[in-house]
């Protein structure tokens, strides 16, 4: 996999690879989804969660992938229909992450009497 491949793409590749290779006697799809979502969550990329009303199409695409080995169409479809995440309202005045860290460090050192974390 290329270095500049997105986490979402890596997670989908992991998920569909594990589904197709049937690593376990049972629960391959569930286990593959969990592993992919662990990767997604760890990197703040949302979740892979195909809505129930789209499962018929999804399962059909998975079946075609199992036969062909080509996951491009399946991944493209999943990206549009099955990726859920946080939607930010950029008009909100939210603190920047470095501000949060500085505030946390000040509180930490003030109340714990310990040096600031870096």
mmCIF file of C-alpha atoms in Angstrom:
data_model
loop_
_atom_site.group_PDB
_atom_site.id
_atom_site.type_symbol
_atom_site.label_atom_id
_atom_site.label_comp_id
_atom_site.label_asym_id
_atom_site.label_seq_id
_atom_site.Cartn_x
_atom_site.Cartn_y
_atom_site.Cartn_z
ATOM 1 C CA UNK A 1 0.000 0.000 0.000
ATOM 2 C CA UNK A 2 1.302 3.445 -0.861
ATOM 3 C CA UNK A 3 2.473 5.813 1.849
ATOM 4 C CA UNK A 4 -0.020 8.518 0.832
ATOM 5 C CA UNK A 5 -3.028 6.161 0.958
ATOM 6 C CA UNK A 6 -5.747 7.542 3.251
ATOM 7 C CA UNK A 7 -6.670 5.818 6.497
ATOM 8 C CA UNK A 8 -10.181 5.308 5.134
ATOM 9 C CA UNK A 9 -8.819 3.506 2.079
ATOM 10 C CA UNK A 10 -6.476 1.405 4.234
ATOM 11 C CA UNK A 11 -9.367 0.473 6.536
ATOM 12 C CA UNK A 12 -11.612 -0.545 3.627
ATOM 13 C CA UNK A 13 -8.793 -2.574 2.062
ATOM 14 C CA UNK A 14 -8.178 -4.339 5.382
ATOM 15 C CA UNK A 15 -11.884 -4.989 5.866
ATOM 16 C CA UNK A 16 -12.609 -6.395 2.427
ATOM 17 C CA UNK A 17 -9.383 -8.399 2.305
ATOM 18 C CA UNK A 18 -10.225 -10.031 5.644
ATOM 19 C CA UNK A 19 -13.813 -10.705 4.579
ATOM 20 C CA UNK A 20 -12.750 -12.393 1.356
ATOM 21 C CA UNK A 21 -9.993 -14.495 2.886
ATOM 22 C CA UNK A 22 -12.357 -16.052 5.433
ATOM 23 C CA UNK A 23 -9.831 -16.085 8.275
ATOM 24 C CA UNK A 24 -12.297 -17.635 10.737
ATOM 25 C CA UNK A 25 -14.929 -20.341 10.623
ATOM 26 C CA UNK A 26 -17.650 -17.841 11.492
ATOM 27 C CA UNK A 27 -17.999 -14.090 11.958
ATOM 28 C CA UNK A 28 -15.600 -13.018 9.223
ATOM 29 C CA UNK A 29 -17.636 -10.000 8.142
ATOM 30 C CA UNK A 30 -18.229 -8.812 11.724
ATOM 31 C CA UNK A 31 -14.569 -9.270 12.671
ATOM 32 C CA UNK A 32 -13.382 -7.493 9.519
ATOM 33 C CA UNK A 33 -15.691 -4.538 10.208
ATOM 34 C CA UNK A 34 -14.450 -4.294 13.811
ATOM 35 C CA UNK A 35 -10.794 -4.346 12.744
ATOM 36 C CA UNK A 36 -11.384 -1.700 10.074
ATOM 37 C CA UNK A 37 -13.325 0.526 12.459
ATOM 38 C CA UNK A 38 -10.562 0.248 15.066
ATOM 39 C CA UNK A 39 -8.205 1.712 12.476
ATOM 40 C CA UNK A 40 -10.738 4.400 11.531
ATOM 41 C CA UNK A 41 -11.392 5.413 15.153
ATOM 42 C CA UNK A 42 -7.702 5.449 16.064
ATOM 43 C CA UNK A 43 -7.108 8.011 13.322
ATOM 44 C CA UNK A 44 -10.284 10.066 13.751
ATOM 45 C CA UNK A 45 -11.614 9.030 10.350
ATOM 46 C CA UNK A 46 -15.175 8.164 11.371
ATOM 47 C CA UNK A 47 -16.733 4.718 11.007
ATOM 48 C CA UNK A 48 -17.542 2.247 8.292
ATOM 49 C CA UNK A 49 -21.246 1.648 8.814
ATOM 50 C CA UNK A 50 -23.405 0.673 5.860
ATOM 51 C CA UNK A 51 -27.063 1.555 6.580
ATOM 52 C CA UNK A 52 -29.438 -1.414 6.780
ATOM 53 C CA UNK A 53 -31.501 -0.178 3.837
ATOM 54 C CA UNK A 54 -28.394 -0.512 1.623
ATOM 55 C CA UNK A 55 -27.304 -3.984 2.738
ATOM 56 C CA UNK A 56 -28.813 -5.712 -0.315
ATOM 57 C CA UNK A 57 -26.661 -3.644 -2.674
ATOM 58 C CA UNK A 58 -23.640 -3.953 -0.368
ATOM 59 C CA UNK A 59 -23.910 -7.745 -0.135
ATOM 60 C CA UNK A 60 -24.287 -7.988 -3.914
ATOM 61 C CA UNK A 61 -21.107 -5.916 -4.389
ATOM 62 C CA UNK A 62 -19.286 -8.041 -1.804
ATOM 63 C CA UNK A 63 -20.309 -11.213 -3.670
ATOM 64 C CA UNK A 64 -18.981 -9.783 -6.935
ATOM 65 C CA UNK A 65 -15.736 -8.837 -5.190
ATOM 66 C CA UNK A 66 -15.374 -12.358 -3.756
ATOM 67 C CA UNK A 67 -15.581 -13.747 -7.301
ATOM 68 C CA UNK A 68 -13.401 -11.166 -9.051
ATOM 69 C CA UNK A 69 -10.898 -10.116 -6.393
ATOM 70 C CA UNK A 70 -11.274 -6.501 -7.572
ATOM 71 C CA UNK A 71 -12.437 -4.309 -4.694
ATOM 72 C CA UNK A 72 -12.328 -0.906 -6.456
ATOM 73 C CA UNK A 73 -16.065 -0.684 -7.213
ATOM 74 C CA UNK A 74 -16.910 -1.965 -3.737
ATOM 75 C CA UNK A 75 -14.594 0.537 -2.038
ATOM 76 C CA UNK A 76 -15.909 3.419 -4.167
ATOM 77 C CA UNK A 77 -19.487 2.490 -3.253
ATOM 78 C CA UNK A 78 -18.611 2.094 0.433
ATOM 79 C CA UNK A 79 -16.877 5.464 0.510
ATOM 80 C CA UNK A 80 -20.051 7.169 -0.739
ATOM 81 C CA UNK A 81 -22.623 5.080 1.158
ATOM 82 C CA UNK A 82 -20.974 3.596 4.224
ATOM 83 C CA UNK A 83 -18.562 6.076 5.801
ATOM 84 C CA UNK A 84 -19.944 8.044 8.717
ATOM 85 C CA UNK A 85 -18.156 10.590 10.817
ATOM 86 C CA UNK A 86 -18.270 13.874 12.589
ATOM 87 C CA UNK A 87 -19.419 16.855 10.582
ATOM 88 C CA UNK A 88 -17.988 20.101 11.879
ATOM 89 C CA UNK A 89 -19.734 23.432 11.628
ATOM 90 C CA UNK A 90 -16.784 25.612 10.676
ATOM 91 C CA UNK A 91 -18.721 28.715 11.732
ATOM 92 C CA UNK A 92 -18.444 27.635 15.375
ATOM 93 C CA UNK A 93 -15.626 29.184 17.319
ATOM 94 C CA UNK A 94 -14.041 25.944 18.534
ATOM 95 C CA UNK A 95 -10.645 25.964 20.255
ATOM 96 C CA UNK A 96 -7.673 24.757 18.280
ATOM 97 C CA UNK A 97 -5.983 21.561 19.538
ATOM 98 C CA UNK A 98 -2.817 23.408 20.640
ATOM 99 C CA UNK A 99 -4.951 25.721 22.782
ATOM 100 C CA UNK A 100 -6.548 22.703 24.433
ATOM 101 C CA UNK A 101 -3.119 21.205 25.160
ATOM 102 C CA UNK A 102 -1.792 24.463 26.639
ATOM 103 C CA UNK A 103 -4.904 24.841 28.807
ATOM 104 C CA UNK A 104 -4.640 21.235 29.951
ATOM 105 C CA UNK A 105 -0.947 21.692 30.767
ATOM 106 C CA UNK A 106 -1.660 24.807 32.844
ATOM 107 C CA UNK A 107 -4.418 23.056 34.761
ATOM 108 C CA UNK A 108 -2.308 19.936 35.208
ATOM 109 C CA UNK A 109 0.733 21.785 36.574
ATOM 110 C CA UNK A 110 -1.373 24.123 38.737
ATOM 111 C CA UNK A 111 -3.426 21.445 40.446
ATOM 112 C CA UNK A 112 -0.944 18.597 40.533
ATOM 113 C CA UNK A 113 2.181 20.613 41.255
ATOM 114 C CA UNK A 114 3.973 18.711 38.493
ATOM 115 C CA UNK A 115 5.891 20.020 35.472
ATOM 116 C CA UNK A 116 4.018 20.679 32.239
ATOM 117 C CA UNK A 117 3.540 17.759 29.853
ATOM 118 C CA UNK A 118 4.844 18.004 26.287
#
